[in-house]
Short mmCIF file of C-alpha atoms in Angstrom, two decimals:
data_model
loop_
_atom_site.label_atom_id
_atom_site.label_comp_id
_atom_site.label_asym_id
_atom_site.label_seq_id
_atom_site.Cartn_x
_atom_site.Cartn_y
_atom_site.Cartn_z
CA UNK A 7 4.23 -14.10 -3.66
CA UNK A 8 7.76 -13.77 -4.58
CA UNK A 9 8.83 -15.27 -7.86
CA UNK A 10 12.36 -17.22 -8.35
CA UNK A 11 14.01 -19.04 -11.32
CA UNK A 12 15.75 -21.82 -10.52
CA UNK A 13 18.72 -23.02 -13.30
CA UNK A 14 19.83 -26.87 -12.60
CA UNK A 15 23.48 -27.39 -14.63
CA UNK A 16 24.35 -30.86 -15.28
CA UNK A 17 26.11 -33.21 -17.29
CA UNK A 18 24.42 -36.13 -18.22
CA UNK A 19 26.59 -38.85 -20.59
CA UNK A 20 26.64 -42.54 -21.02
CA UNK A 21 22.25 -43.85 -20.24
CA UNK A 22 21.16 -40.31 -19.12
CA UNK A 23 20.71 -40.97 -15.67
CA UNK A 24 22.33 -37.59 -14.44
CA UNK A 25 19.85 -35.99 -16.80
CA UNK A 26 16.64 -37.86 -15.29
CA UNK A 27 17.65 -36.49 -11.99
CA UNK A 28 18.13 -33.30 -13.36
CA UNK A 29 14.20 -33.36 -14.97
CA UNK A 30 13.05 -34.70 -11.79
CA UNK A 31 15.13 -31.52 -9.64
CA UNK A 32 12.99 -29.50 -12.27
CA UNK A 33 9.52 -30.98 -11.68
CA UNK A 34 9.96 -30.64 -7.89
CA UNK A 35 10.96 -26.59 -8.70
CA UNK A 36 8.18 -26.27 -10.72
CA UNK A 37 5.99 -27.34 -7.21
CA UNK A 38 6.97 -23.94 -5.56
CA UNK A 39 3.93 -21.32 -6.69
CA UNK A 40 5.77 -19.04 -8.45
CA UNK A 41 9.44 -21.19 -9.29
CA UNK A 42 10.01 -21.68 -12.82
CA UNK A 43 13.07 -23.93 -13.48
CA UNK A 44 15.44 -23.87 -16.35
CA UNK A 45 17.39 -27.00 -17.51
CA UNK A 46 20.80 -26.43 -18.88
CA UNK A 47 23.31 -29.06 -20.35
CA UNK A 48 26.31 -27.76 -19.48
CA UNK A 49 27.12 -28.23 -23.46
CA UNK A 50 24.69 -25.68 -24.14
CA UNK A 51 25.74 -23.11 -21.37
CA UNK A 52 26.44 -20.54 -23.85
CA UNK A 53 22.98 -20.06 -25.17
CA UNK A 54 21.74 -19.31 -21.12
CA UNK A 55 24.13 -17.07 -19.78
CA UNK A 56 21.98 -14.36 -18.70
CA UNK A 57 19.38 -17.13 -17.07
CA UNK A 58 22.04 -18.06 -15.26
CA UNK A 59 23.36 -14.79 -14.13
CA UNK A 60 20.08 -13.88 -12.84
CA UNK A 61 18.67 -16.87 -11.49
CA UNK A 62 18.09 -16.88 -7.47
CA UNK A 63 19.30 -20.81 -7.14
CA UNK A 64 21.43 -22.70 -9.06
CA UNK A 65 21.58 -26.53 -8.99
CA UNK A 66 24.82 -28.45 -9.78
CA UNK A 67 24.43 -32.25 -11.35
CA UNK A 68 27.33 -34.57 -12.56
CA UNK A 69 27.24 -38.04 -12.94
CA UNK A 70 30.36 -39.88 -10.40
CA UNK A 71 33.36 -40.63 -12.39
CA UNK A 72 36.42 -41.64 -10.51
CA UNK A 73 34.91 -40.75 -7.61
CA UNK A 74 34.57 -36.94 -8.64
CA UNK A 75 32.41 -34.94 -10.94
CA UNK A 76 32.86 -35.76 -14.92
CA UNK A 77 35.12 -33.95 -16.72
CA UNK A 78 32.85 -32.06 -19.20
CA UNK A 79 31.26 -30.65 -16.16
CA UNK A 80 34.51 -29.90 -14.01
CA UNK A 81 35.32 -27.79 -17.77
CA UNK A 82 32.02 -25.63 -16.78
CA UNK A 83 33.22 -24.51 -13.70
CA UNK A 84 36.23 -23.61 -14.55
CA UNK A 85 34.64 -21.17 -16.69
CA UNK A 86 33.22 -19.48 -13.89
CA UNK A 87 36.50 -19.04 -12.53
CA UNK A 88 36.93 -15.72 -14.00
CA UNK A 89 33.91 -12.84 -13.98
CA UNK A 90 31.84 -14.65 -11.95
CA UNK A 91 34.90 -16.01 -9.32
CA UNK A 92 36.51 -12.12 -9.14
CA UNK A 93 33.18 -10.19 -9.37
CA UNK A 94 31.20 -12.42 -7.46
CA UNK A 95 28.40 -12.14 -9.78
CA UNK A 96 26.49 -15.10 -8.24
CA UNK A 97 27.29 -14.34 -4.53
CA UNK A 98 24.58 -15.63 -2.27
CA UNK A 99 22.44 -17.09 -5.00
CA UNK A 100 21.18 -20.76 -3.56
CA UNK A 101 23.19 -23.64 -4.47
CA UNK A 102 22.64 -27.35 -4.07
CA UNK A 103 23.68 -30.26 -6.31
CA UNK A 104 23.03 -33.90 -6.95
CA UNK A 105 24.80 -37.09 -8.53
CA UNK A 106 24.72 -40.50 -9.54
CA UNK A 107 26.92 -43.43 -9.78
CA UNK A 108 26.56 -47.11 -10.62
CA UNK A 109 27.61 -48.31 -7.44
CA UNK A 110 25.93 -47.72 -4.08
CA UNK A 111 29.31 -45.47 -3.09
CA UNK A 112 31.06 -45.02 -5.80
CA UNK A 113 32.27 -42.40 -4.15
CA UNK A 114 29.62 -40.01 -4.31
CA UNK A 115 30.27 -38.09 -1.48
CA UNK A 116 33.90 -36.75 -2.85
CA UNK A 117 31.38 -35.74 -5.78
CA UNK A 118 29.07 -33.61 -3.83
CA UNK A 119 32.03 -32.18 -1.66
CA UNK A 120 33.73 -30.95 -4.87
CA UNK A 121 30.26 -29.37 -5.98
CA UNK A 122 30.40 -28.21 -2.64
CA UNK A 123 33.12 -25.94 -2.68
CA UNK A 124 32.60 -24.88 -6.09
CA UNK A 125 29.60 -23.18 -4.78
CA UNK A 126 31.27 -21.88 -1.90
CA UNK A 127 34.22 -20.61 -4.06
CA UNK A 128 31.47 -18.20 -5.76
CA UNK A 129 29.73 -17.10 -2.41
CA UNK A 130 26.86 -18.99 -2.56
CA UNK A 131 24.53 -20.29 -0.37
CA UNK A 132 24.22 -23.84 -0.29
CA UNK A 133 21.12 -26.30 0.55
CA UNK A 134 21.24 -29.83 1.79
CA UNK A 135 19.00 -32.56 1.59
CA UNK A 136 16.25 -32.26 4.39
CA UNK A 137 15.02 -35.67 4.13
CA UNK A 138 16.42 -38.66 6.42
CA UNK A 139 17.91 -41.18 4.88
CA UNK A 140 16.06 -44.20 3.85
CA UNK A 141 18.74 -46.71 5.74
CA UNK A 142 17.09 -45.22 9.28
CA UNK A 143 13.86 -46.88 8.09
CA UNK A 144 13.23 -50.60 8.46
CA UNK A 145 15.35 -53.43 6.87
CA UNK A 146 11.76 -54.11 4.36
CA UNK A 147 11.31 -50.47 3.47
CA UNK A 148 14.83 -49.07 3.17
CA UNK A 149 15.64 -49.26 -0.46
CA UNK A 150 12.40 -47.99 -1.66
CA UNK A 151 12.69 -45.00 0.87
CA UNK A 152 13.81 -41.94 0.10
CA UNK A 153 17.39 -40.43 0.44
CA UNK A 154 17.72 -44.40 0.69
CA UNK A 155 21.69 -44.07 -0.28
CA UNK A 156 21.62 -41.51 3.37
CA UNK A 157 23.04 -38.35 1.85
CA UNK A 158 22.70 -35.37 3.16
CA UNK A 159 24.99 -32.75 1.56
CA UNK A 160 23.25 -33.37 -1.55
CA UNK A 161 21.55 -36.38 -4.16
CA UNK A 162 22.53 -38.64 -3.80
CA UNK A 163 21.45 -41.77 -6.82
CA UNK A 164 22.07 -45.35 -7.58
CA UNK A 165 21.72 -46.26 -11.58
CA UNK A 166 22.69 -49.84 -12.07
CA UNK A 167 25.20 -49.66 -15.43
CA UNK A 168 23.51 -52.50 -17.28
CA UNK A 169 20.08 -50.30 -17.26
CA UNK A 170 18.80 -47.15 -18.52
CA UNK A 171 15.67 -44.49 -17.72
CA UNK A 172 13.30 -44.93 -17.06
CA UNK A 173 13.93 -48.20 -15.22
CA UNK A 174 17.54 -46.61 -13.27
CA UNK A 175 17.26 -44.33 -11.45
CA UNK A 176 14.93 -46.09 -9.53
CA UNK A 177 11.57 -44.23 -8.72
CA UNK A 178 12.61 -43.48 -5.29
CA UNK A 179 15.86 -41.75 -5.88
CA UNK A 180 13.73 -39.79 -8.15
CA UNK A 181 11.43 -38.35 -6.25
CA UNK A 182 14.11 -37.93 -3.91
CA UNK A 183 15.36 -35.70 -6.19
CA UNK A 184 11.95 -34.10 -7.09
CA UNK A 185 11.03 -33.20 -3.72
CA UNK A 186 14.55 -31.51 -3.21
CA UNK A 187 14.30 -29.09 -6.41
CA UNK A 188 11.09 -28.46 -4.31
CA UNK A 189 12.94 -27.70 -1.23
CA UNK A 190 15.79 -25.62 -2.90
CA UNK A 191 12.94 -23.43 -4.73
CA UNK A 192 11.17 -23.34 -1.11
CA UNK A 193 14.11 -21.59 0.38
CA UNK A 194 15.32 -19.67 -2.56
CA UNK A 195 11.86 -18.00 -2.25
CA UNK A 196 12.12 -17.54 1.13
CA UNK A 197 15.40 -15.90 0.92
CA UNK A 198 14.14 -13.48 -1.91
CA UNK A 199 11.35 -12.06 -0.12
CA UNK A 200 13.66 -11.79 2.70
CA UNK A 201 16.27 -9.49 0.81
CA UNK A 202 13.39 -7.36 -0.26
CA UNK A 203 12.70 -6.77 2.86
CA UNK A 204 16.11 -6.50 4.57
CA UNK A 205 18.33 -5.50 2.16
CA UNK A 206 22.34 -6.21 1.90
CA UNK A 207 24.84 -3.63 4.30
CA UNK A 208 27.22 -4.38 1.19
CA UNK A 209 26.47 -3.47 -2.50
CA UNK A 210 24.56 -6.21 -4.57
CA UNK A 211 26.26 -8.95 -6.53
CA UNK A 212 27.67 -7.79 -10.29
CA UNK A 213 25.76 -8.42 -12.73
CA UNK A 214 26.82 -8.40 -16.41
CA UNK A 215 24.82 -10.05 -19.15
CA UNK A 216 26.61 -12.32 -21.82
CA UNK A 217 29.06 -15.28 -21.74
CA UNK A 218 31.50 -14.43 -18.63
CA UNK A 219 35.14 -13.93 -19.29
CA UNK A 220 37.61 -16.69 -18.43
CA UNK A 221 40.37 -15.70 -15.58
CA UNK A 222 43.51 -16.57 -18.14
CA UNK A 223 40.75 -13.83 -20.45
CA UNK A 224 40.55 -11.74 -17.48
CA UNK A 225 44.38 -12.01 -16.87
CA UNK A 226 45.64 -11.22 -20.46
CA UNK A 227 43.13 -7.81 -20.44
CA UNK A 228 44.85 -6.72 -17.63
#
């Protein structure tokens, strides 16, 4: 059985719904015989640099603001915009990514699209949600379905702003988010044991341990 780590990044802010859904990603990783997951605040991304780096999937969670990810988070990838962006140190590592608004839209999808093409921007491999969404189901079982807010690209989650966990996100959009950090881990593991098998025709991914230099660090060495 082929082992994976899974890291899920997020910013959570505000009533910690972003960070429920990020604890729920990790539960459904933690499914997967052999998945461990690793949850890191994107505040304390400097203490898991070399998780990161070596980690086969990497989930992406920010709460909606605006109707794009937060700004704290937007500050983390950024980051990567440097070593990891020019050396394409995470290239075809698994991506996916989640969020969560107050209202049903909010938005949401301009959120996941920007998480989106952050992963793609690094080379990675993204996952979407493999569930139908709940508003296929009947008009009495909809909203406590899962994928009830119909995403597919990733989470999608519904927090109303006057609550906090454990009571928003509801269960539902929980275990919706469970059973995907189950999914990702699924097909990170299947993709592991298929690159020992069948290796790369191009040279592996660089891989550096340590806090990643910035591209304006990257720049000024040159």
């Amino acid at each position: 059985m082929t082992d994976v780590d899974v890291a899920v990044v997020f910013h959570s802010a505000y009533r910690g719904s972003t960070r429920a859904l990020a604890e729920a990603v990790a539960r459904g990783v933690a499914m997967v015989e052999g998945a461990t997951a690793l949850l890191v605040p994107v505040e304390q991304v400097d203490d898991h640099w070399d998780r990161l780096h070596a980690a086969d999937a990497v989930v992406l969670g920010s709460p909606t603001y605006i109707g794009s990810v937060s700004a704290v988070f937007k500050t983390f990838v950024e980051r990567l915009a440097g070593d990891v962006w020019r050396e394409r140190m995470w290239l075809n590592k698994v991506a996916s990514g989640f969020t969560v608004s107050a209202g049903p839209s909010g938005d949401k999808l301009n959120a996941l699209q920007d998480l989106a093409v952050f992963a793609a921007q690094l080379g990675m491999i993204w996952v979407p949600v493999r569930h139908v969404g709940g508003h296929y189901a009947t008009s009495t079982s909809m909203e406590t379905a899962l994928n009830r807010m119909g995403g597919y690209l990733g989470v999608m989650a519904q927090a109303d702003i006057d609550r906090r966990p454990p009571d928003a996100p509801p269960a539902n959009d929980l275990r919706t988010a469970e059973l995907h950090g189950q999914h990702v881990a699924s097909v990170a593991r299947q993709l592991a044991a298929g690159r020992a098998k069948h290796p790369s025709p191009y040279p592996d991914r660089c891989v550096r341990p340590g806090v990643p230099a910035t591209l304006w660090e990257v720049l000024l060495a040159e």
